[in-house]
């Protein structure tokens, strides 16, 4: 089983950006955590972060040709704006889970819409870094039941 974990803009600033909201762990800590979770579950994983919408779209398209089994995506601010990321997820129709570190449902009105979320079978939010583990397990369980 091979997963792609995608992280959108400003997530490379974890540890520096708004620690009251996103915590004190760094992006490197997040990468190590995801790798460890996947190793424990015997899942091969590629972890990718970009501040560019088009780069995220291209990575999703590439996942199709690389026969990626599942995608975990934190589109970050593109959650609330990106029809392009939604369309890319729909184009490849690879099972996907949306993840947010913060509790988006309790934040500003403009964060209440998720476009990429419409192409995901589940959303995990407000559980910090542990949410990535939950998302990976949800994806694995889903693929095993299909
Ligand atoms: C986020 C929530 C988004 O609203 C925000 O723009 C982010 C991070 C989260 O992980 O909580 O950059 O996706």
PDB file of N, CA, C and O in Angstrom, residues 37-110:
ATOM      1  N   UNK A  37       4.399   6.593  11.754  1.00  0.00           N
ATOM      2  CA  UNK A  37       3.060   5.987  11.717  1.00  0.00           C
ATOM      3  C   UNK A  37       2.966   5.019  10.541  1.00  0.00           C
ATOM      4  O   UNK A  37       2.502   3.883  10.687  1.00  0.00           O
ATOM      5  N   UNK A  38       3.445   5.449   9.385  1.00  0.00           N
ATOM      6  CA  UNK A  38       3.354   4.604   8.179  1.00  0.00           C
ATOM      7  C   UNK A  38       4.273   3.392   8.284  1.00  0.00           C
ATOM      8  O   UNK A  38       3.875   2.287   7.890  1.00  0.00           O
ATOM      9  N   UNK A  39       5.455   3.578   8.843  1.00  0.00           N
ATOM     10  CA  UNK A  39       6.358   2.424   9.047  1.00  0.00           C
ATOM     11  C   UNK A  39       5.673   1.383   9.922  1.00  0.00           C
ATOM     12  O   UNK A  39       5.685   0.192   9.615  1.00  0.00           O
ATOM     13  N   UNK A  40       5.064   1.845  11.011  1.00  0.00           N
ATOM     14  CA  UNK A  40       4.406   0.924  11.958  1.00  0.00           C
ATOM     15  C   UNK A  40       3.263   0.163  11.279  1.00  0.00           C
ATOM     16  O   UNK A  40       2.981  -0.976  11.632  1.00  0.00           O
ATOM     17  N   UNK A  41       2.609   0.809  10.323  1.00  0.00           N
ATOM     18  CA  UNK A  41       1.459   0.184   9.648  1.00  0.00           C
ATOM     19  C   UNK A  41       1.866  -0.503   8.332  1.00  0.00           C
ATOM     20  O   UNK A  41       0.999  -0.975   7.592  1.00  0.00           O
ATOM     21  N   UNK A  42       3.181  -0.530   8.068  1.00  0.00           N
ATOM     22  CA  UNK A  42       3.714  -1.143   6.834  1.00  0.00           C
ATOM     23  C   UNK A  42       3.127  -0.491   5.578  1.00  0.00           C
ATOM     24  O   UNK A  42       2.735  -1.165   4.633  1.00  0.00           O
ATOM     25  N   UNK A  43       3.059   0.824   5.617  1.00  0.00           N
ATOM     26  CA  UNK A  43       2.578   1.594   4.466  1.00  0.00           C
ATOM     27  C   UNK A  43       3.762   2.389   3.920  1.00  0.00           C
ATOM     28  O   UNK A  43       4.486   3.037   4.686  1.00  0.00           O
ATOM     29  N   UNK A  44       3.927   2.340   2.611  1.00  0.00           N
ATOM     30  CA  UNK A  44       4.947   3.165   1.969  1.00  0.00           C
ATOM     31  C   UNK A  44       4.357   4.577   1.858  1.00  0.00           C
ATOM     32  O   UNK A  44       3.158   4.705   1.531  1.00  0.00           O
ATOM     33  N   UNK A  45       5.157   5.595   2.116  1.00  0.00           N
ATOM     34  CA  UNK A  45       4.571   6.948   2.086  1.00  0.00           C
ATOM     35  C   UNK A  45       5.495   7.962   1.429  1.00  0.00           C
ATOM     36  O   UNK A  45       6.714   7.897   1.583  1.00  0.00           O
ATOM     37  N   UNK A  46       4.883   8.866   0.670  1.00  0.00           N
ATOM     38  CA  UNK A  46       5.601  10.043   0.186  1.00  0.00           C
ATOM     39  C   UNK A  46       4.949  11.245   0.850  1.00  0.00           C
ATOM     40  O   UNK A  46       3.712  11.380   0.848  1.00  0.00           O
ATOM     41  N   UNK A  47       5.768  12.102   1.429  1.00  0.00           N
ATOM     42  CA  UNK A  47       5.251  13.295   2.117  1.00  0.00           C
ATOM     43  C   UNK A  47       5.706  14.511   1.317  1.00  0.00           C
ATOM     44  O   UNK A  47       6.890  14.624   0.974  1.00  0.00           O
ATOM     45  N   UNK A  48       4.751  15.387   1.014  1.00  0.00           N
ATOM     46  CA  UNK A  48       5.075  16.523   0.144  1.00  0.00           C
ATOM     47  C   UNK A  48       4.382  17.775   0.660  1.00  0.00           C
ATOM     48  O   UNK A  48       3.206  17.731   1.045  1.00  0.00           O
ATOM     49  N   UNK A  49       5.111  18.886   0.655  1.00  0.00           N
ATOM     50  CA  UNK A  49       4.524  20.179   1.041  1.00  0.00           C
ATOM     51  C   UNK A  49       4.813  21.197  -0.043  1.00  0.00           C
ATOM     52  O   UNK A  49       5.909  21.225  -0.607  1.00  0.00           O
ATOM     53  N   UNK A  50       3.822  22.032  -0.351  1.00  0.00           N
ATOM     54  CA  UNK A  50       4.065  23.139  -1.276  1.00  0.00           C
ATOM     55  C   UNK A  50       3.220  24.342  -0.899  1.00  0.00           C
ATOM     56  O   UNK A  50       2.116  24.203  -0.373  1.00  0.00           O
ATOM     57  N   UNK A  51       3.764  25.503  -1.208  1.00  0.00           N
ATOM     58  CA  UNK A  51       3.021  26.754  -1.011  1.00  0.00           C
ATOM     59  C   UNK A  51       2.262  27.151  -2.278  1.00  0.00           C
ATOM     60  O   UNK A  51       1.624  28.199  -2.304  1.00  0.00           O
ATOM     61  N   UNK A  52       2.355  26.303  -3.315  1.00  0.00           N
ATOM     62  CA  UNK A  52       1.764  26.621  -4.621  1.00  0.00           C
ATOM     63  C   UNK A  52       0.617  25.675  -4.977  1.00  0.00           C
ATOM     64  O   UNK A  52       0.781  24.452  -4.945  1.00  0.00           O
ATOM     65  N   UNK A  53      -0.472  26.257  -5.357  1.00  0.00           N
ATOM     66  CA  UNK A  53      -1.664  25.476  -5.713  1.00  0.00           C
ATOM     67  C   UNK A  53      -1.379  24.512  -6.869  1.00  0.00           C
ATOM     68  O   UNK A  53      -1.727  23.331  -6.822  1.00  0.00           O
ATOM     69  N   UNK A  54      -0.728  25.040  -7.937  1.00  0.00           N
ATOM     70  CA  UNK A  54      -0.458  24.231  -9.119  1.00  0.00           C
ATOM     71  C   UNK A  54       0.446  23.046  -8.817  1.00  0.00           C
ATOM     72  O   UNK A  54       0.279  21.959  -9.397  1.00  0.00           O
ATOM     73  N   UNK A  55       1.381  23.236  -7.917  1.00  0.00           N
ATOM     74  CA  UNK A  55       2.291  22.141  -7.544  1.00  0.00           C
ATOM     75  C   UNK A  55       1.509  21.032  -6.842  1.00  0.00           C
ATOM     76  O   UNK A  55       1.771  19.839  -7.055  1.00  0.00           O
ATOM     77  N   UNK A  56       0.538  21.424  -6.035  1.00  0.00           N
ATOM     78  CA  UNK A  56      -0.296  20.424  -5.341  1.00  0.00           C
ATOM     79  C   UNK A  56      -1.170  19.682  -6.353  1.00  0.00           C
ATOM     80  O   UNK A  56      -1.320  18.462  -6.281  1.00  0.00           O
ATOM     81  N   UNK A  57      -1.717  20.426  -7.310  1.00  0.00           N
ATOM     82  CA  UNK A  57      -2.536  19.818  -8.376  1.00  0.00           C
ATOM     83  C   UNK A  57      -1.691  18.807  -9.154  1.00  0.00           C
ATOM     84  O   UNK A  57      -2.119  17.672  -9.398  1.00  0.00           O
ATOM     85  N   UNK A  58      -0.475  19.201  -9.512  1.00  0.00           N
ATOM     86  CA  UNK A  58       0.391  18.303 -10.296  1.00  0.00           C
ATOM     87  C   UNK A  58       0.767  17.057  -9.514  1.00  0.00           C
ATOM     88  O   UNK A  58       0.857  15.964 -10.065  1.00  0.00           O
ATOM     89  N   UNK A  59       0.971  17.223  -8.231  1.00  0.00           N
ATOM     90  CA  UNK A  59       1.320  16.066  -7.381  1.00  0.00           C
ATOM     91  C   UNK A  59       0.143  15.086  -7.325  1.00  0.00           C
ATOM     92  O   UNK A  59       0.329  13.874  -7.354  1.00  0.00           O
ATOM     93  N   UNK A  60      -1.064  15.614  -7.262  1.00  0.00           N
ATOM     94  CA  UNK A  60      -2.264  14.754  -7.243  1.00  0.00           C
ATOM     95  C   UNK A  60      -2.384  14.028  -8.587  1.00  0.00           C
ATOM     96  O   UNK A  60      -2.638  12.819  -8.624  1.00  0.00           O
ATOM     97  N   UNK A  61      -2.168  14.732  -9.669  1.00  0.00           N
ATOM     98  CA  UNK A  61      -2.235  14.095 -11.002  1.00  0.00           C
ATOM     99  C   UNK A  61      -1.191  12.992 -11.120  1.00  0.00           C
ATOM    100  O   UNK A  61      -1.468  11.897 -11.626  1.00  0.00           O
ATOM    101  N   UNK A  62       0.022  13.264 -10.642  1.00  0.00           N
ATOM    102  CA  UNK A  62       1.122  12.297 -10.715  1.00  0.00           C
ATOM    103  C   UNK A  62       0.793  11.033  -9.913  1.00  0.00           C
ATOM    104  O   UNK A  62       1.197   9.930 -10.273  1.00  0.00           O
ATOM    105  N   UNK A  63       0.052  11.230  -8.824  1.00  0.00           N
ATOM    106  CA  UNK A  63      -0.317  10.090  -7.955  1.00  0.00           C
ATOM    107  C   UNK A  63      -1.079   9.036  -8.750  1.00  0.00           C
ATOM    108  O   UNK A  63      -0.964   7.840  -8.498  1.00  0.00           O
ATOM    109  N   UNK A  64      -1.843   9.475  -9.728  1.00  0.00           N
ATOM    110  CA  UNK A  64      -2.603   8.543 -10.568  1.00  0.00           C
ATOM    111  C   UNK A  64      -1.650   7.639 -11.350  1.00  0.00           C
ATOM    112  O   UNK A  64      -1.814   6.417 -11.365  1.00  0.00           O
ATOM    113  N   UNK A  65      -0.648   8.251 -11.978  1.00  0.00           N
ATOM    114  CA  UNK A  65       0.286   7.482 -12.818  1.00  0.00           C
ATOM    115  C   UNK A  65       1.246   6.648 -11.983  1.00  0.00           C
ATOM    116  O   UNK A  65       1.754   5.637 -12.436  1.00  0.00           O
ATOM    117  N   UNK A  66       1.457   7.070 -10.743  1.00  0.00           N
ATOM    118  CA  UNK A  66       2.353   6.305  -9.852  1.00  0.00           C
ATOM    119  C   UNK A  66       1.590   5.260  -9.044  1.00  0.00           C
ATOM    120  O   UNK A  66       2.140   4.654  -8.130  1.00  0.00           O
ATOM    121  N   UNK A  67       0.325   5.105  -9.359  1.00  0.00           N
ATOM    122  CA  UNK A  67      -0.527   4.099  -8.705  1.00  0.00           C
ATOM    123  C   UNK A  67      -0.523   4.216  -7.168  1.00  0.00           C
ATOM    124  O   UNK A  67      -0.407   3.237  -6.442  1.00  0.00           O
ATOM    125  N   UNK A  68      -0.657   5.461  -6.709  1.00  0.00           N
ATOM    126  CA  UNK A  68      -0.803   5.720  -5.277  1.00  0.00           C
ATOM    127  C   UNK A  68      -2.177   5.195  -4.849  1.00  0.00           C
ATOM    128  O   UNK A  68      -3.178   5.416  -5.536  1.00  0.00           O
ATOM    129  N   UNK A  69      -2.225   4.500  -3.697  1.00  0.00           N
ATOM    130  CA  UNK A  69      -3.490   3.895  -3.255  1.00  0.00           C
ATOM    131  C   UNK A  69      -4.391   4.873  -2.504  1.00  0.00           C
ATOM    132  O   UNK A  69      -5.620   4.734  -2.529  1.00  0.00           O
ATOM    133  N   UNK A  70      -3.782   5.816  -1.792  1.00  0.00           N
ATOM    134  CA  UNK A  70      -4.597   6.725  -0.989  1.00  0.00           C
ATOM    135  C   UNK A  70      -3.884   8.043  -0.740  1.00  0.00           C
ATOM    136  O   UNK A  70      -2.648   8.106  -0.738  1.00  0.00           O
ATOM    137  N   UNK A  71      -4.684   9.085  -0.544  1.00  0.00           N
ATOM    138  CA  UNK A  71      -4.134  10.432  -0.314  1.00  0.00           C
ATOM    139  C   UNK A  71      -4.678  10.993   0.995  1.00  0.00           C
ATOM    140  O   UNK A  71      -5.881  10.949   1.253  1.00  0.00           O
ATOM    141  N   UNK A  72      -3.760  11.511   1.821  1.00  0.00           N
ATOM    142  CA  UNK A  72      -4.142  12.305   2.994  1.00  0.00           C
ATOM    143  C   UNK A  72      -3.752  13.729   2.650  1.00  0.00           C
ATOM    144  O   UNK A  72      -2.606  13.981   2.264  1.00  0.00           O
ATOM    145  N   UNK A  73      -4.698  14.644   2.746  1.00  0.00           N
ATOM    146  CA  UNK A  73      -4.402  16.018   2.319  1.00  0.00           C
ATOM    147  C   UNK A  73      -4.830  17.059   3.339  1.00  0.00           C
ATOM    148  O   UNK A  73      -5.967  17.048   3.815  1.00  0.00           O
ATOM    149  N   UNK A  74      -3.866  17.925   3.693  1.00  0.00           N
ATOM    150  CA  UNK A  74      -4.187  19.146   4.423  1.00  0.00           C
ATOM    151  C   UNK A  74      -3.951  20.281   3.427  1.00  0.00           C
ATOM    152  O   UNK A  74      -2.824  20.743   3.257  1.00  0.00           O
ATOM    153  N   UNK A  75      -5.010  20.730   2.757  1.00  0.00           N
ATOM    154  CA  UNK A  75      -4.824  21.768   1.731  1.00  0.00           C
ATOM    155  C   UNK A  75      -4.546  23.145   2.321  1.00  0.00           C
ATOM    156  O   UNK A  75      -4.355  24.107   1.576  1.00  0.00           O
ATOM    157  N   UNK A  76      -4.567  23.237   3.663  1.00  0.00           N
ATOM    158  CA  UNK A  76      -4.328  24.508   4.373  1.00  0.00           C
ATOM    159  C   UNK A  76      -5.276  25.585   3.833  1.00  0.00           C
ATOM    160  O   UNK A  76      -6.450  25.306   3.637  1.00  0.00           O
ATOM    161  N   UNK A  77      -4.767  26.788   3.512  1.00  0.00           N
ATOM    162  CA  UNK A  77      -5.671  27.867   3.083  1.00  0.00           C
ATOM    163  C   UNK A  77      -6.397  27.535   1.779  1.00  0.00           C
ATOM    164  O   UNK A  77      -7.502  28.039   1.536  1.00  0.00           O
ATOM    165  N   UNK A  78      -5.804  26.667   0.950  1.00  0.00           N
ATOM    166  CA  UNK A  78      -6.476  26.278  -0.301  1.00  0.00           C
ATOM    167  C   UNK A  78      -7.745  25.463  -0.054  1.00  0.00           C
ATOM    168  O   UNK A  78      -8.557  25.305  -0.965  1.00  0.00           O
ATOM    169  N   UNK A  79      -7.899  24.988   1.171  1.00  0.00           N
ATOM    170  CA  UNK A  79      -9.142  24.308   1.553  1.00  0.00           C
ATOM    171  C   UNK A  79     -10.345  25.171   1.178  1.00  0.00           C
ATOM    172  O   UNK A  79     -11.352  24.674   0.663  1.00  0.00           O
ATOM    173  N   UNK A  80     -10.194  26.472   1.469  1.00  0.00           N
ATOM    174  CA  UNK A  80     -11.336  27.377   1.416  1.00  0.00           C
ATOM    175  C   UNK A  80     -11.477  28.099   0.070  1.00  0.00           C
ATOM    176  O   UNK A  80     -12.369  28.918  -0.090  1.00  0.00           O
ATOM    177  N   UNK A  81     -10.575  27.790  -0.864  1.00  0.00           N
ATOM    178  CA  UNK A  81     -10.601  28.508  -2.147  1.00  0.00           C
ATOM    179  C   UNK A  81     -10.461  27.623  -3.380  1.00  0.00           C
ATOM    180  O   UNK A  81     -10.831  28.050  -4.474  1.00  0.00           O
ATOM    181  N   UNK A  82      -9.892  26.424  -3.220  1.00  0.00           N
ATOM    182  CA  UNK A  82      -9.388  25.738  -4.411  1.00  0.00           C
ATOM    183  C   UNK A  82     -10.320  24.719  -5.060  1.00  0.00           C
ATOM    184  O   UNK A  82     -10.376  23.544  -4.682  1.00  0.00           O
ATOM    185  N   UNK A  83     -10.987  25.188  -6.110  1.00  0.00           N
ATOM    186  CA  UNK A  83     -11.756  24.271  -6.954  1.00  0.00           C
ATOM    187  C   UNK A  83     -10.773  23.415  -7.762  1.00  0.00           C
ATOM    188  O   UNK A  83     -11.055  22.263  -8.090  1.00  0.00           O
ATOM    189  N   UNK A  84      -9.582  23.956  -8.055  1.00  0.00           N
ATOM    190  CA  UNK A  84      -8.575  23.210  -8.827  1.00  0.00           C
ATOM    191  C   UNK A  84      -8.120  21.953  -8.072  1.00  0.00           C
ATOM    192  O   UNK A  84      -7.965  20.885  -8.679  1.00  0.00           O
ATOM    193  N   UNK A  85      -7.923  22.073  -6.782  1.00  0.00           N
ATOM    194  CA  UNK A  85      -7.518  20.885  -5.999  1.00  0.00           C
ATOM    195  C   UNK A  85      -8.683  19.907  -5.904  1.00  0.00           C
ATOM    196  O   UNK A  85      -8.501  18.691  -6.038  1.00  0.00           O
ATOM    197  N   UNK A  86      -9.890  20.416  -5.722  1.00  0.00           N
ATOM    198  CA  UNK A  86     -11.083  19.543  -5.742  1.00  0.00           C
ATOM    199  C   UNK A  86     -11.146  18.778  -7.069  1.00  0.00           C
ATOM    200  O   UNK A  86     -11.310  17.546  -7.080  1.00  0.00           O
ATOM    201  N   UNK A  87     -11.003  19.490  -8.173  1.00  0.00           N
ATOM    202  CA  UNK A  87     -11.100  18.849  -9.491  1.00  0.00           C
ATOM    203  C   UNK A  87      -9.999  17.810  -9.699  1.00  0.00           C
ATOM    204  O   UNK A  87     -10.239  16.758 -10.308  1.00  0.00           O
ATOM    205  N   UNK A  88      -8.806  18.101  -9.204  1.00  0.00           N
ATOM    206  CA  UNK A  88      -7.684  17.148  -9.341  1.00  0.00           C
ATOM    207  C   UNK A  88      -8.001  15.862  -8.572  1.00  0.00           C
ATOM    208  O   UNK A  88      -7.793  14.754  -9.086  1.00  0.00           O
ATOM    209  N   UNK A  89      -8.515  16.013  -7.359  1.00  0.00           N
ATOM    210  CA  UNK A  89      -8.867  14.820  -6.564  1.00  0.00           C
ATOM    211  C   UNK A  89      -9.958  14.014  -7.260  1.00  0.00           C
ATOM    212  O   UNK A  89      -9.915  12.781  -7.284  1.00  0.00           O
ATOM    213  N   UNK A  90     -10.922  14.728  -7.834  1.00  0.00           N
ATOM    214  CA  UNK A  90     -12.003  14.035  -8.555  1.00  0.00           C
ATOM    215  C   UNK A  90     -11.462  13.362  -9.816  1.00  0.00           C
ATOM    216  O   UNK A  90     -11.886  12.264 -10.181  1.00  0.00           O
ATOM    217  N   UNK A  91     -10.517  14.020 -10.486  1.00  0.00           N
ATOM    218  CA  UNK A  91      -9.964  13.481 -11.734  1.00  0.00           C
ATOM    219  C   UNK A  91      -9.272  12.140 -11.515  1.00  0.00           C
ATOM    220  O   UNK A  91      -9.411  11.228 -12.328  1.00  0.00           O
ATOM    221  N   UNK A  92      -8.527  12.037 -10.414  1.00  0.00           N
ATOM    222  CA  UNK A  92      -7.757  10.795 -10.193  1.00  0.00           C
ATOM    223  C   UNK A  92      -8.593   9.735  -9.477  1.00  0.00           C
ATOM    224  O   UNK A  92      -8.239   8.570  -9.468  1.00  0.00           O
ATOM    225  N   UNK A  93      -9.656  10.154  -8.864  1.00  0.00           N
ATOM    226  CA  UNK A  93     -10.507   9.347  -7.969  1.00  0.00           C
ATOM    227  C   UNK A  93      -9.741   8.319  -7.133  1.00  0.00           C
ATOM    228  O   UNK A  93     -10.084   7.145  -7.075  1.00  0.00           O
ATOM    229  N   UNK A  94      -8.725   8.821  -6.455  1.00  0.00           N
ATOM    230  CA  UNK A  94      -7.984   8.034  -5.461  1.00  0.00           C
ATOM    231  C   UNK A  94      -8.638   8.340  -4.097  1.00  0.00           C
ATOM    232  O   UNK A  94      -8.876   9.513  -3.797  1.00  0.00           O
ATOM    233  N   UNK A  95      -8.950   7.308  -3.302  1.00  0.00           N
ATOM    234  CA  UNK A  95      -9.560   7.582  -1.997  1.00  0.00           C
ATOM    235  C   UNK A  95      -8.724   8.581  -1.187  1.00  0.00           C
ATOM    236  O   UNK A  95      -7.502   8.443  -1.102  1.00  0.00           O
ATOM    237  N   UNK A  96      -9.406   9.589  -0.625  1.00  0.00           N
ATOM    238  CA  UNK A  96      -8.678  10.659   0.063  1.00  0.00           C
ATOM    239  C   UNK A  96      -9.350  11.028   1.384  1.00  0.00           C
ATOM    240  O   UNK A  96     -10.569  10.954   1.524  1.00  0.00           O
ATOM    241  N   UNK A  97      -8.515  11.419   2.344  1.00  0.00           N
ATOM    242  CA  UNK A  97      -8.990  11.933   3.630  1.00  0.00           C
ATOM    243  C   UNK A  97      -8.428  13.336   3.813  1.00  0.00           C
ATOM    244  O   UNK A  97      -7.243  13.581   3.559  1.00  0.00           O
ATOM    245  N   UNK A  98      -9.284  14.240   4.261  1.00  0.00           N
ATOM    246  CA  UNK A  98      -8.880  15.625   4.521  1.00  0.00           C
ATOM    247  C   UNK A  98      -8.502  15.741   5.999  1.00  0.00           C
ATOM    248  O   UNK A  98      -9.187  15.180   6.856  1.00  0.00           O
ATOM    249  N   UNK A  99      -7.431  16.467   6.250  1.00  0.00           N
ATOM    250  CA  UNK A  99      -6.992  16.651   7.639  1.00  0.00           C
ATOM    251  C   UNK A  99      -6.684  18.118   7.905  1.00  0.00           C
ATOM    252  O   UNK A  99      -6.119  18.810   7.057  1.00  0.00           O
ATOM    253  N   UNK A 100      -7.090  18.558   9.095  1.00  0.00           N
ATOM    254  CA  UNK A 100      -6.727  19.903   9.562  1.00  0.00           C
ATOM    255  C   UNK A 100      -6.225  19.795  10.987  1.00  0.00           C
ATOM    256  O   UNK A 100      -6.826  19.077  11.805  1.00  0.00           O
ATOM    257  N   UNK A 101      -5.164  20.525  11.251  1.00  0.00           N
ATOM    258  CA  UNK A 101      -4.574  20.499  12.594  1.00  0.00           C
ATOM    259  C   UNK A 101      -5.499  21.201  13.577  1.00  0.00           C
ATOM    260  O   UNK A 101      -5.722  20.738  14.689  1.00  0.00           O
ATOM    261  N   UNK A 102      -6.036  22.330  13.163  1.00  0.00           N
ATOM    262  CA  UNK A 102      -6.897  23.125  14.048  1.00  0.00           C
ATOM    263  C   UNK A 102      -8.364  22.718  13.886  1.00  0.00           C
ATOM    264  O   UNK A 102      -8.722  22.012  12.941  1.00  0.00           O
ATOM    265  N   UNK A 103      -9.171  23.212  14.833  1.00  0.00           N
ATOM    266  CA  UNK A 103     -10.607  22.926  14.797  1.00  0.00           C
ATOM    267  C   UNK A 103     -11.263  23.944  13.882  1.00  0.00           C
ATOM    268  O   UNK A 103     -11.818  24.951  14.345  1.00  0.00           O
ATOM    269  N   UNK A 104     -11.201  23.710  12.576  1.00  0.00           N
ATOM    270  CA  UNK A 104     -11.684  24.703  11.613  1.00  0.00           C
ATOM    271  C   UNK A 104     -13.152  25.072  11.815  1.00  0.00           C
ATOM    272  O   UNK A 104     -13.544  26.206  11.596  1.00  0.00           O
ATOM    273  N   UNK A 105     -13.941  24.112  12.261  1.00  0.00           N
ATOM    274  CA  UNK A 105     -15.382  24.374  12.426  1.00  0.00           C
ATOM    275  C   UNK A 105     -15.667  25.417  13.504  1.00  0.00           C
ATOM    276  O   UNK A 105     -16.744  26.001  13.530  1.00  0.00           O
ATOM    277  N   UNK A 106     -14.681  25.678  14.379  1.00  0.00           N
ATOM    278  CA  UNK A 106     -14.886  26.690  15.424  1.00  0.00           C
ATOM    279  C   UNK A 106     -14.181  28.002  15.095  1.00  0.00           C
ATOM    280  O   UNK A 106     -14.080  28.881  15.930  1.00  0.00           O
ATOM    281  N   UNK A 107     -13.667  28.115  13.870  1.00  0.00           N
ATOM    282  CA  UNK A 107     -12.917  29.318  13.496  1.00  0.00           C
ATOM    283  C   UNK A 107     -13.759  30.247  12.601  1.00  0.00           C
ATOM    284  O   UNK A 107     -14.966  30.170  12.607  1.00  0.00           O
ATOM    285  N   UNK A 108     -13.086  31.140  11.866  1.00  0.00           N
ATOM    286  CA  UNK A 108     -13.792  32.178  11.103  1.00  0.00           C
ATOM    287  C   UNK A 108     -14.752  31.586  10.063  1.00  0.00           C
ATOM    288  O   UNK A 108     -14.557  30.482   9.578  1.00  0.00           O
ATOM    289  N   UNK A 109     -15.727  32.410   9.691  1.00  0.00           N
ATOM    290  CA  UNK A 109     -16.728  31.995   8.691  1.00  0.00           C
ATOM    291  C   UNK A 109     -16.085  31.548   7.379  1.00  0.00           C
ATOM    292  O   UNK A 109     -16.527  30.589   6.771  1.00  0.00           O
ATOM    293  N   UNK A 110     -15.014  32.286   6.966  1.00  0.00           N
ATOM    294  CA  UNK A 110     -14.418  31.951   5.661  1.00  0.00           C
ATOM    295  C   UNK A 110     -13.736  30.587   5.657  1.00  0.00           C
ATOM    296  O   UNK A 110     -13.404  30.061   4.604  1.00  0.00           O
TER     297      UNK A 110
END
